[in-house]
mmCIF file of C-alpha atoms in Angstrom:
data_model
loop_
_atom_site.group_PDB
_atom_site.id
_atom_site.type_symbol
_atom_site.label_atom_id
_atom_site.label_comp_id
_atom_site.label_asym_id
_atom_site.label_seq_id
_atom_site.Cartn_x
_atom_site.Cartn_y
_atom_site.Cartn_z
ATOM 1 C CA MET A 228 152.686 306.637 22.297
ATOM 2 C CA ASN A 229 151.703 310.053 23.690
ATOM 3 C CA ALA A 230 148.239 311.645 24.689
ATOM 4 C CA ARG A 231 147.620 313.454 21.627
ATOM 5 C CA GLN A 232 147.835 310.375 19.588
ATOM 6 C CA HIS A 233 145.670 308.345 21.826
ATOM 7 C CA GLU A 234 143.022 310.593 23.663
ATOM 8 C CA VAL A 235 140.572 307.811 24.215
ATOM 9 C CA CYS A 236 141.441 304.625 26.235
ATOM 10 C CA LEU A 237 138.978 301.788 25.676
ATOM 11 C CA LEU A 238 138.434 299.135 28.591
ATOM 12 C CA TYR A 239 136.521 295.844 28.165
ATOM 13 C CA SER A 240 136.503 292.113 28.956
ATOM 14 C CA GLU A 241 138.460 289.863 26.707
ATOM 15 C CA SER A 242 135.217 288.139 25.770
ATOM 16 C CA ASP A 243 133.788 291.408 24.154
ATOM 17 C CA LYS A 244 136.984 292.177 21.872
ATOM 18 C CA ALA A 245 135.010 291.520 18.651
ATOM 19 C CA ILE A 246 132.657 294.560 19.421
ATOM 20 C CA ALA A 247 135.491 296.866 21.012
ATOM 21 C CA SER A 248 137.259 296.529 17.606
ATOM 22 C CA LEU A 249 133.998 297.590 15.748
ATOM 23 C CA LEU A 250 133.868 300.592 18.074
ATOM 24 C CA GLU A 251 137.599 301.445 17.532
ATOM 25 C CA ASP A 252 136.970 301.317 13.824
ATOM 26 C CA ALA A 253 133.933 303.637 14.141
ATOM 27 C CA LEU A 254 135.792 306.184 16.037
ATOM 28 C CA ASN A 255 138.905 306.002 13.815
ATOM 29 C CA TYR A 256 136.351 306.778 10.859
ATOM 30 C CA TYR A 257 135.740 310.174 12.610
ATOM 31 C CA SER A 258 139.525 310.609 13.192
ATOM 32 C CA ILE A 259 139.575 309.721 16.940
ATOM 33 C CA ASN A 260 142.502 307.469 17.852
ATOM 34 C CA VAL A 261 141.876 304.759 20.514
ATOM 35 C CA TRP A 262 144.137 302.791 22.644
ATOM 36 C CA GLN A 263 142.695 299.268 23.506
ATOM 37 C CA ALA A 264 143.616 297.953 26.982
ATOM 38 C CA GLN A 265 144.499 294.430 26.311
ATOM 39 C CA ASN A 266 143.758 291.340 28.475
ATOM 40 C CA ILE A 267 141.292 292.994 30.713
ATOM 41 C CA SER A 268 139.837 289.773 32.465
ATOM 42 C CA ILE A 269 138.955 288.254 35.697
ATOM 43 C CA GLY A 270 142.059 287.624 37.761
ATOM 44 C CA SER A 271 144.493 289.444 35.359
ATOM 45 C CA LYS A 272 147.193 291.745 36.612
ATOM 46 C CA ILE A 273 147.335 295.712 35.742
ATOM 47 C CA ILE A 274 150.219 296.050 33.449
ATOM 48 C CA ASN A 275 152.209 299.327 33.363
ATOM 49 C CA GLN A 276 151.348 300.159 29.880
ATOM 50 C CA THR A 277 147.574 300.243 30.595
ATOM 51 C CA THR A 278 147.968 302.378 33.765
ATOM 52 C CA GLU A 279 150.214 304.668 31.800
ATOM 53 C CA MET A 280 147.588 305.235 29.050
ATOM 54 C CA LEU A 281 144.878 305.721 31.628
ATOM 55 C CA ASP A 282 146.932 308.689 33.013
ATOM 56 C CA LYS A 283 147.375 310.083 29.518
ATOM 57 C CA ALA A 284 144.006 309.572 28.072
ATOM 58 C CA LYS A 285 141.424 312.302 28.432
ATOM 59 C CA PHE A 286 138.422 309.800 27.864
ATOM 60 C CA VAL A 287 137.915 306.505 29.085
ATOM 61 C CA ILE A 288 135.061 304.257 27.512
ATOM 62 C CA VAL A 289 133.888 301.155 29.296
ATOM 63 C CA LEU A 290 132.148 298.583 27.557
ATOM 64 C CA TRP A 291 129.659 296.890 30.219
ATOM 65 C CA SER A 292 128.420 293.269 29.431
ATOM 66 C CA ASN A 293 127.417 290.151 31.454
ATOM 67 C CA ASN A 294 131.074 289.390 31.622
ATOM 68 C CA SER A 295 132.592 292.777 32.251
ATOM 69 C CA VAL A 296 130.393 293.466 35.215
ATOM 70 C CA LYS A 297 131.988 290.452 36.956
ATOM 71 C CA SER A 298 135.509 291.674 36.538
ATOM 72 C CA ALA A 299 136.861 293.309 39.509
ATOM 73 C CA LEU A 300 139.966 294.397 37.730
ATOM 74 C CA LEU A 301 137.723 296.497 35.106
ATOM 75 C CA LYS A 302 135.467 298.075 37.754
ATOM 76 C CA SER A 303 138.879 299.171 39.496
ATOM 77 C CA LEU A 304 140.105 300.799 36.457
ATOM 78 C CA ALA A 305 136.931 302.427 35.786
ATOM 79 C CA LEU A 306 136.825 303.700 39.164
ATOM 80 C CA GLU A 307 140.334 304.859 39.116
ATOM 81 C CA ALA A 308 139.754 306.950 36.132
ATOM 82 C CA LYS A 309 136.660 308.409 37.597
ATOM 83 C CA LYS A 310 138.360 309.550 40.648
ATOM 84 C CA ASN A 311 141.202 311.156 38.510
ATOM 85 C CA ASN A 312 138.642 313.476 36.906
ATOM 86 C CA LYS A 313 138.739 311.524 33.518
ATOM 87 C CA ILE A 314 135.767 311.758 31.152
ATOM 88 C CA LEU A 315 134.175 308.327 31.688
ATOM 89 C CA ILE A 316 131.737 307.198 29.115
ATOM 90 C CA PRO A 317 130.053 303.861 29.988
ATOM 91 C CA VAL A 318 128.655 302.007 26.972
ATOM 92 C CA LEU A 319 125.949 299.110 27.297
ATOM 93 C CA ILE A 320 126.498 296.505 24.812
ATOM 94 C CA GLU A 321 124.170 293.957 26.592
ATOM 95 C CA ASN A 322 121.068 294.459 28.404
ATOM 96 C CA ILE A 323 122.481 294.522 32.072
ATOM 97 C CA LYS A 324 122.537 296.780 35.054
ATOM 98 C CA VAL A 325 125.475 299.189 35.407
ATOM 99 C CA PRO A 326 127.579 298.648 38.555
ATOM 100 C CA GLY A 327 126.308 301.103 41.407
ATOM 101 C CA GLU A 328 129.415 303.269 41.278
ATOM 102 C CA PHE A 329 128.652 304.460 37.848
ATOM 103 C CA LEU A 330 124.758 304.883 37.944
ATOM 104 C CA ASP A 331 125.380 308.687 38.115
ATOM 105 C CA ILE A 332 126.773 308.592 34.493
ATOM 106 C CA GLN A 333 124.529 308.618 31.514
ATOM 107 C CA PRO A 334 125.574 305.576 29.278
ATOM 108 C CA ALA A 335 125.412 305.175 25.545
ATOM 109 C CA TYR A 336 123.361 302.081 24.110
ATOM 110 C CA LEU A 337 124.907 299.930 21.644
ATOM 111 C CA LEU A 338 122.608 296.779 22.170
ATOM 112 C CA ASN A 339 122.760 294.478 18.895
ATOM 113 C CA TRP A 340 125.025 297.136 17.082
ATOM 114 C CA ASP A 341 126.289 295.750 14.037
ATOM 115 C CA GLY A 342 129.209 298.369 13.653
ATOM 116 C CA ASP A 343 127.305 300.984 11.508
ATOM 117 C CA HIS A 344 129.355 304.029 11.581
ATOM 118 C CA GLU A 345 126.383 306.304 11.032
ATOM 119 C CA ASN A 346 124.577 304.985 14.146
ATOM 120 C CA GLU A 347 122.825 307.710 16.239
ATOM 121 C CA GLN A 348 124.655 306.645 19.528
ATOM 122 C CA ILE A 349 128.145 306.647 17.642
ATOM 123 C CA VAL A 350 127.451 310.075 16.303
ATOM 124 C CA LYS A 351 126.526 311.272 19.517
ATOM 125 C CA LEU A 352 129.730 309.685 21.138
ATOM 126 C CA TRP A 353 131.696 311.467 18.371
ATOM 127 C CA ARG A 354 130.197 314.808 18.842
ATOM 128 C CA LEU A 355 130.879 314.690 22.676
ATOM 129 C CA ILE A 356 134.741 313.575 22.313
ATOM 130 C CA GLN A 357 135.106 316.238 19.516
ATOM 131 C CA ASP A 358 133.687 319.069 21.591
ATOM 132 C CA LYS A 359 135.639 318.256 24.746
ATOM 133 C CA VAL A 360 138.950 318.081 22.768
ATOM 134 C CA LEU A 361 138.386 321.294 21.044
ATOM 135 C CA LYS A 362 137.605 323.248 24.171
ATOM 136 C CA TYR A 363 140.773 321.660 25.730
ATOM 137 C CA ARG A 364 142.861 322.578 23.045
ATOM 138 C CA SER A 365 141.633 326.056 22.485
ATOM 139 C CA LYS A 366 142.468 326.587 26.247
ATOM 140 C CA LYS A 367 145.988 325.329 25.865
ATOM 141 C CA VAL A 368 146.490 327.362 22.723
ATOM 142 C CA GLY A 369 145.351 330.645 24.393
ATOM 143 C CA PHE A 370 147.789 329.958 27.267
ATOM 144 C CA ASN A 371 150.796 329.410 24.985
ATOM 145 C CA GLN A 372 149.832 332.424 22.921
ATOM 146 C CA PHE A 373 149.916 334.549 26.304
ATOM 147 C CA ILE A 374 153.193 333.156 27.244
ATOM 148 C CA ALA A 375 154.569 333.968 23.718
ATOM 149 C CA ILE A 376 153.151 337.599 23.843
ATOM 150 C CA PHE A 377 154.630 338.266 27.409
ATOM 151 C CA GLY A 378 158.050 336.897 26.293
ATOM 152 C CA LEU A 379 157.961 339.571 23.221
ATOM 153 C CA VAL A 380 157.050 342.313 25.585
ATOM 154 C CA LEU A 381 159.921 341.554 27.976
ATOM 155 C CA THR A 382 162.406 341.260 25.107
ATOM 156 C CA GLY A 383 161.146 344.534 23.764
ATOM 157 C CA LEU A 384 161.767 346.190 27.150
ATOM 158 C CA SER A 385 165.094 344.880 27.624
ATOM 159 C CA VAL A 386 166.379 346.140 24.194
ATOM 160 C CA ILE A 387 164.957 349.673 24.809
ATOM 161 C CA ILE A 388 166.702 349.595 28.279
ATOM 162 C CA ALA A 389 169.888 348.441 26.769
ATOM 163 C CA ILE A 390 169.917 351.187 24.004
ATOM 164 C CA ALA A 391 169.372 353.958 26.462
ATOM 165 C CA THR A 392 172.679 353.102 28.294
ATOM 166 C CA PRO A 393 175.702 355.182 26.755
ATOM 167 C CA GLU A 394 177.987 351.952 26.390
ATOM 168 C CA VAL A 395 175.392 350.225 24.146
ATOM 169 C CA ARG A 396 174.663 353.694 22.289
ATOM 170 C CA CYS A 397 178.647 353.844 21.675
ATOM 171 C CA PHE A 398 178.704 350.196 20.579
ATOM 172 C CA LEU A 399 175.940 350.825 18.125
ATOM 173 C CA LYS A 400 177.894 353.957 16.903
ATOM 174 C CA LEU A 401 174.833 356.084 17.834
ATOM 175 C CA GLN A 402 176.772 358.599 20.116
ATOM 176 C CA CYS A 403 180.074 358.315 22.104
ATOM 177 C CA PRO A 404 180.845 360.916 24.606
ATOM 178 C CA GLU A 405 184.717 360.701 24.139
ATOM 179 C CA ASN A 406 184.252 361.342 20.286
ATOM 180 C CA ILE A 407 182.209 364.333 20.785
ATOM 181 C CA SER A 408 184.787 365.769 23.282
ATOM 182 C CA SER A 409 187.662 365.012 20.929
ATOM 183 C CA GLU A 410 185.802 366.586 17.875
ATOM 184 C CA LYS A 411 185.450 369.857 20.073
ATOM 185 C CA THR A 412 189.054 369.845 20.951
ATOM 186 C CA ILE A 413 190.382 369.464 17.382
ATOM 187 C CA LYS A 414 188.207 372.379 16.087
ATOM 188 C CA SER A 415 189.409 374.719 18.906
ATOM 189 C CA SER A 416 192.949 373.773 18.328
ATOM 190 C CA GLU A 417 192.574 374.567 14.536
ATOM 191 C CA VAL A 418 191.219 377.862 15.317
ATOM 192 C CA THR A 419 194.011 378.711 17.805
ATOM 193 C CA SER A 420 196.868 377.497 15.584
ATOM 194 C CA GLN A 421 196.101 380.041 12.927
ATOM 195 C CA SER A 422 198.350 383.223 12.990
ATOM 196 C CA PRO A 423 196.664 386.858 12.768
ATOM 197 C CA ALA A 424 198.436 387.180 9.447
ATOM 198 C CA GLU A 425 197.323 384.022 7.948
ATOM 199 C CA ALA A 426 193.763 385.058 9.234
ATOM 200 C CA ASP A 427 194.196 388.341 7.146
ATOM 201 C CA LEU A 428 195.289 386.830 3.802
ATOM 202 C CA PRO A 429 192.803 386.623 1.191
ATOM 203 C CA ASN A 430 191.943 383.240 -0.057
ATOM 204 C CA PRO A 431 192.888 382.892 -3.709
ATOM 205 C CA ILE A 432 190.391 380.032 -4.081
ATOM 206 C CA LYS A 433 187.470 381.892 -3.010
ATOM 207 C CA THR A 434 188.314 384.869 -5.389
ATOM 208 C CA THR A 435 188.684 382.778 -8.498
ATOM 209 C CA PRO A 436 185.356 382.839 -10.485
ATOM 210 C CA ILE A 437 183.706 379.434 -11.073
ATOM 211 C CA PRO A 438 181.981 379.024 -14.409
ATOM 212 C CA GLN A 439 178.557 378.060 -14.359
ATOM 213 C CA THR A 440 177.275 375.316 -16.432
ATOM 214 C CA ILE A 441 173.943 376.142 -18.210
ATOM 215 C CA LEU A 442 171.415 373.122 -17.865
ATOM 216 C CA GLU A 443 168.765 372.831 -20.733
ATOM 217 C CA ASN A 444 166.398 371.102 -18.154
ATOM 218 C CA PRO A 445 167.420 371.903 -14.403
ATOM 219 C CA LEU A 446 164.452 370.170 -13.038
ATOM 220 C CA PRO A 447 164.382 366.376 -12.891
ATOM 221 C CA ASN A 448 161.841 364.454 -14.903
ATOM 222 C CA LYS A 449 159.463 363.199 -12.352
ATOM 223 C CA THR A 450 157.276 361.250 -14.717
ATOM 224 C CA PRO A 451 157.785 357.558 -14.030
ATOM 225 C CA ALA A 452 158.666 355.320 -16.981
ATOM 226 C CA PRO A 453 155.728 353.236 -18.264
ATOM 227 C CA THR A 454 155.866 349.735 -16.827
ATOM 228 C CA VAL A 455 155.993 347.035 -19.463
ATOM 229 C CA PRO A 456 154.199 343.821 -18.710
ATOM 230 C CA ASP A 457 156.427 340.759 -18.472
ATOM 231 C CA LYS A 458 154.481 338.514 -21.125
ATOM 232 C CA SER A 459 157.236 335.969 -20.708
ATOM 233 C CA ASN A 460 155.895 335.170 -17.128
ATOM 234 C CA PRO A 461 152.319 334.145 -17.402
ATOM 235 C CA ILE A 462 152.325 332.662 -13.879
ATOM 236 C CA SER A 463 152.615 336.050 -12.173
ATOM 237 C CA GLN A 464 149.212 337.058 -13.722
ATOM 238 C CA GLN A 465 147.473 333.829 -12.768
ATOM 239 C CA GLU A 466 149.389 333.179 -9.631
ATOM 240 C CA VAL A 467 146.644 333.574 -6.945
ATOM 241 C CA GLY A 468 143.804 331.685 -9.225
ATOM 242 C CA SER A 469 146.174 328.840 -10.037
ATOM 243 C CA GLN A 470 146.859 328.033 -6.174
ATOM 244 C CA GLN A 471 142.941 327.115 -5.854
ATOM 245 C CA THR A 472 142.524 325.391 -9.368
ATOM 246 C CA VAL A 473 142.721 321.768 -9.909
ATOM 247 C CA GLU A 474 142.659 319.900 -13.240
ATOM 248 C CA VAL A 475 141.944 315.985 -13.365
ATOM 249 C CA GLU A 476 141.042 313.922 -16.372
ATOM 250 C CA GLY A 477 139.762 316.958 -18.312
ATOM 251 C CA PHE A 478 137.881 318.331 -15.549
ATOM 252 C CA ILE A 479 138.811 321.746 -14.023
ATOM 253 C CA PHE A 480 137.859 322.334 -10.575
ATOM 254 C CA LYS A 481 138.175 326.189 -9.231
ATOM 255 C CA LEU A 482 137.480 326.892 -5.687
ATOM 256 C CA LYS A 483 135.150 329.928 -5.276
ATOM 257 C CA SER A 484 134.698 330.164 -1.581
ATOM 258 C CA CYS A 485 134.001 328.499 1.756
ATOM 259 C CA LYS A 486 131.599 330.388 3.948
ATOM 260 C CA ARG A 487 130.235 329.855 7.124
ATOM 261 C CA LEU A 488 126.457 330.045 7.619
ATOM 262 C CA ASN A 489 125.921 330.073 11.408
ATOM 263 C CA GLU A 490 126.660 326.571 12.559
ATOM 264 C CA ASN A 491 127.190 325.217 8.864
ATOM 265 C CA VAL A 492 129.723 325.513 6.186
ATOM 266 C CA ARG A 493 129.193 325.729 2.404
ATOM 267 C CA CYS A 494 132.035 325.382 -0.113
ATOM 268 C CA ASP A 495 131.267 326.597 -3.784
ATOM 269 C CA VAL A 496 133.320 325.075 -6.579
ATOM 270 C CA LEU A 497 133.371 325.982 -10.339
ATOM 271 C CA ILE A 498 133.444 322.996 -12.668
ATOM 272 C CA THR A 499 134.234 323.060 -16.468
ATOM 273 C CA ASN A 500 134.565 320.025 -18.759
ATOM 274 C CA THR A 501 137.227 320.505 -21.271
ATOM 275 C CA LEU A 502 136.436 317.312 -23.309
ATOM 276 C CA LYS A 503 133.321 315.924 -24.843
ATOM 277 C CA ASP A 504 129.876 315.995 -23.045
ATOM 278 C CA ARG A 505 129.972 313.508 -20.373
ATOM 279 C CA VAL A 506 128.515 312.628 -16.868
ATOM 280 C CA LEU A 507 130.443 313.236 -13.498
ATOM 281 C CA LYS A 508 129.232 311.633 -10.342
ATOM 282 C CA ILE A 509 129.862 313.573 -7.192
ATOM 283 C CA TYR A 510 129.636 312.206 -3.655
ATOM 284 C CA ALA A 511 128.397 313.785 -0.517
ATOM 285 C CA ASN A 512 128.340 311.028 2.282
ATOM 286 C CA TYR A 513 128.044 307.694 0.321
ATOM 287 C CA PRO A 514 129.518 304.434 1.863
ATOM 288 C CA SER A 515 133.102 304.175 1.219
ATOM 289 C CA LYS A 516 133.029 307.310 -0.872
ATOM 290 C CA ARG A 517 132.541 310.777 0.704
ATOM 291 C CA SER A 518 133.588 314.394 0.175
ATOM 292 C CA LYS A 519 134.957 315.816 3.511
ATOM 293 C CA PHE A 520 137.226 318.544 5.042
ATOM 294 C CA LEU A 521 140.038 318.367 7.577
ATOM 295 C CA ASP A 522 140.655 321.430 10.115
ATOM 296 C CA LEU A 523 143.604 322.423 11.659
ATOM 297 C CA GLU A 524 143.435 320.341 14.669
ATOM 298 C CA GLY A 525 143.161 317.291 12.279
ATOM 299 C CA ILE A 526 139.436 316.507 12.630
ATOM 300 C CA THR A 527 137.638 315.244 9.612
ATOM 301 C CA TYR A 528 134.009 316.707 8.914
ATOM 302 C CA PRO A 529 131.978 314.426 6.306
ATOM 303 C CA ALA A 530 129.769 316.328 3.789
ATOM 304 C CA GLU A 531 126.072 316.500 4.594
ATOM 305 C CA SER A 532 125.023 316.880 1.061
ATOM 306 C CA VAL A 533 126.024 318.081 -2.585
ATOM 307 C CA GLU A 534 124.018 320.443 -4.682
ATOM 308 C CA ILE A 535 124.245 321.210 -8.564
ATOM 309 C CA ASP A 536 121.594 323.080 -10.581
ATOM 310 C CA ALA A 537 119.002 323.116 -7.478
ATOM 311 C CA VAL A 538 119.330 319.398 -7.308
ATOM 312 C CA LYS A 539 120.312 318.517 -3.600
ATOM 313 C CA ASP A 540 121.268 315.051 -2.500
ATOM 314 C CA THR A 541 122.863 313.501 0.825
ATOM 315 C CA SER A 542 124.282 310.596 -1.344
ATOM 316 C CA TYR A 543 125.723 311.800 -4.637
ATOM 317 C CA VAL A 544 124.540 313.876 -7.881
ATOM 318 C CA SER A 545 125.508 312.921 -11.478
ATOM 319 C CA PRO A 546 124.996 315.905 -13.821
ATOM 320 C CA GLN A 547 125.604 316.010 -17.492
ATOM 321 C CA LEU A 548 128.554 318.338 -18.205
ATOM 322 C CA ILE A 549 128.640 320.025 -21.578
ATOM 323 C CA GLN A 550 131.804 320.811 -23.175
ATOM 324 C CA ASN A 551 133.515 324.047 -22.023
ATOM 325 C CA ALA A 552 130.521 325.073 -20.148
ATOM 326 C CA ASN A 553 130.932 326.068 -16.462
ATOM 327 C CA ILE A 554 128.543 324.541 -13.561
ATOM 328 C CA ARG A 555 128.606 325.414 -9.894
ATOM 329 C CA LEU A 556 128.826 322.901 -7.172
ATOM 330 C CA SER A 557 127.967 323.446 -3.454
ATOM 331 C CA VAL A 558 129.325 321.067 -0.908
ATOM 332 C CA ASN A 559 127.414 321.446 2.360
ATOM 333 C CA PHE A 560 128.778 320.704 5.999
ATOM 334 C CA LEU A 561 126.462 320.722 9.260
ATOM 335 C CA GLU A 562 127.017 321.546 12.858
ATOM 336 C CA ILE A 563 130.678 322.894 12.388
ATOM 337 C CA PRO A 564 131.952 324.035 15.778
ATOM 338 C CA SER A 565 132.517 327.770 16.085
ATOM 339 C CA GLN A 566 136.141 327.545 16.892
ATOM 340 C CA VAL A 567 136.864 326.068 13.306
ATOM 341 C CA ASN A 568 137.789 329.046 11.009
ATOM 342 C CA LYS A 569 140.044 327.562 8.546
ATOM 343 C CA VAL A 570 139.929 324.412 6.486
ATOM 344 C CA GLN A 571 143.418 322.588 6.166
ATOM 345 C CA VAL A 572 142.165 320.226 3.150
ATOM 346 C CA LEU A 573 138.860 319.948 1.146
ATOM 347 C CA ASN A 574 138.692 316.907 -0.487
ATOM 348 C CA ILE A 575 135.785 316.307 -3.286
ATOM 349 C CA GLU A 576 135.155 312.765 -4.036
ATOM 350 C CA ALA A 577 133.955 312.220 -7.701
ATOM 351 C CA GLU A 578 134.094 309.835 -10.660
ATOM 352 C CA GLY A 579 133.234 309.801 -14.364
ATOM 353 C CA PHE A 580 130.820 307.499 -15.947
ATOM 354 C CA ASP A 581 132.876 306.782 -18.751
ATOM 355 C CA SER A 582 135.751 305.771 -16.239
ATOM 356 C CA PRO A 583 134.372 304.154 -12.895
ATOM 357 C CA LYS A 584 137.671 304.856 -11.091
ATOM 358 C CA SER A 585 137.545 307.767 -8.616
ATOM 359 C CA LEU A 586 139.294 311.107 -9.784
ATOM 360 C CA LYS A 587 142.111 311.581 -7.497
ATOM 361 C CA ASP A 588 143.674 314.647 -5.813
ATOM 362 C CA ILE A 589 140.688 316.923 -5.921
ATOM 363 C CA GLN A 590 142.018 318.813 -3.055
ATOM 364 C CA PHE A 591 142.140 322.433 -1.826
ATOM 365 C CA ARG A 592 144.206 323.591 0.939
ATOM 366 C CA ASN A 593 144.544 326.508 3.592
ATOM 367 C CA ILE A 594 140.821 327.925 3.089
ATOM 368 C CA VAL A 595 139.723 330.575 5.347
ATOM 369 C CA LEU A 596 136.090 330.293 6.158
ATOM 370 C CA SER A 597 134.351 333.597 5.096
ATOM 371 C CA LYS A 598 131.113 334.954 6.554
#
């Protein structure tokens, strides 16, 4: 287990295990991994695994109930997390008074909560954890980039200094002082070795006329040969488009763009039905079926709505698709953090009315958000 896998540690009384499991499931729905501290009850001992995960976790959620407020161990663990500057989030699951040591922290209220993932307090909890994690990771990435650039600068300076030395230049065959002096010595010896008589003799090679070849076209042809397109390789002509096109059950989904509109993101997809006229059901945020995208940090963002032909709905749309006719789909996402500038995977959830099973693998990858 590492801190990246479990950024949230959940503390609770053993009698509250049922609601703790519901909370863990809700946070997992938003791609937040949770580690539960087991057997936190009155009189139990602190095990090494619990203290280790408390040290690694960035967030500590404490469930306060009539039973947990009586647990000295749970209070001690929560107070230790607070002293270590962890982000402590108290959650009231029963109508009780929070222990005095934690009255300065605003709690979340999950009284009579039934495990609904869309509950307002759950969404606020997800937003809080997501924003804090993104800020921490952006600082860490920025520092690592600075170290990498600094290392490259030092390497470049070392190469320049090394090349400037005569020994390295000679090794690279750029220039060797001994070679220069030896060449000068050879030339001077050749000149002095000639006798005056040899110098006065005519050179028969120079007096022999060399026949000149007549060239009909002495200038080279600078006109480039025409390029013949390779018809045997159709992939080269469609390579870029094919990487953003998916065909499933006779439906062709072609990604047009994903644009950032202030804090929101809209992805436009062109859909073509290659078979007979039929109805396609496309989901936005529907129980157990939802379109979503995954950023580079592994955080999932569910779609807020889908729109086709000015018909917009937060659950789903079901347009009639005419054979071989194009129709534009817009998938909308709200409140996307400004740090997110690239989509790792865009997944569109859809199903045909003639085949109620979901259409699988409607995915587009590595999409840069345009403005």
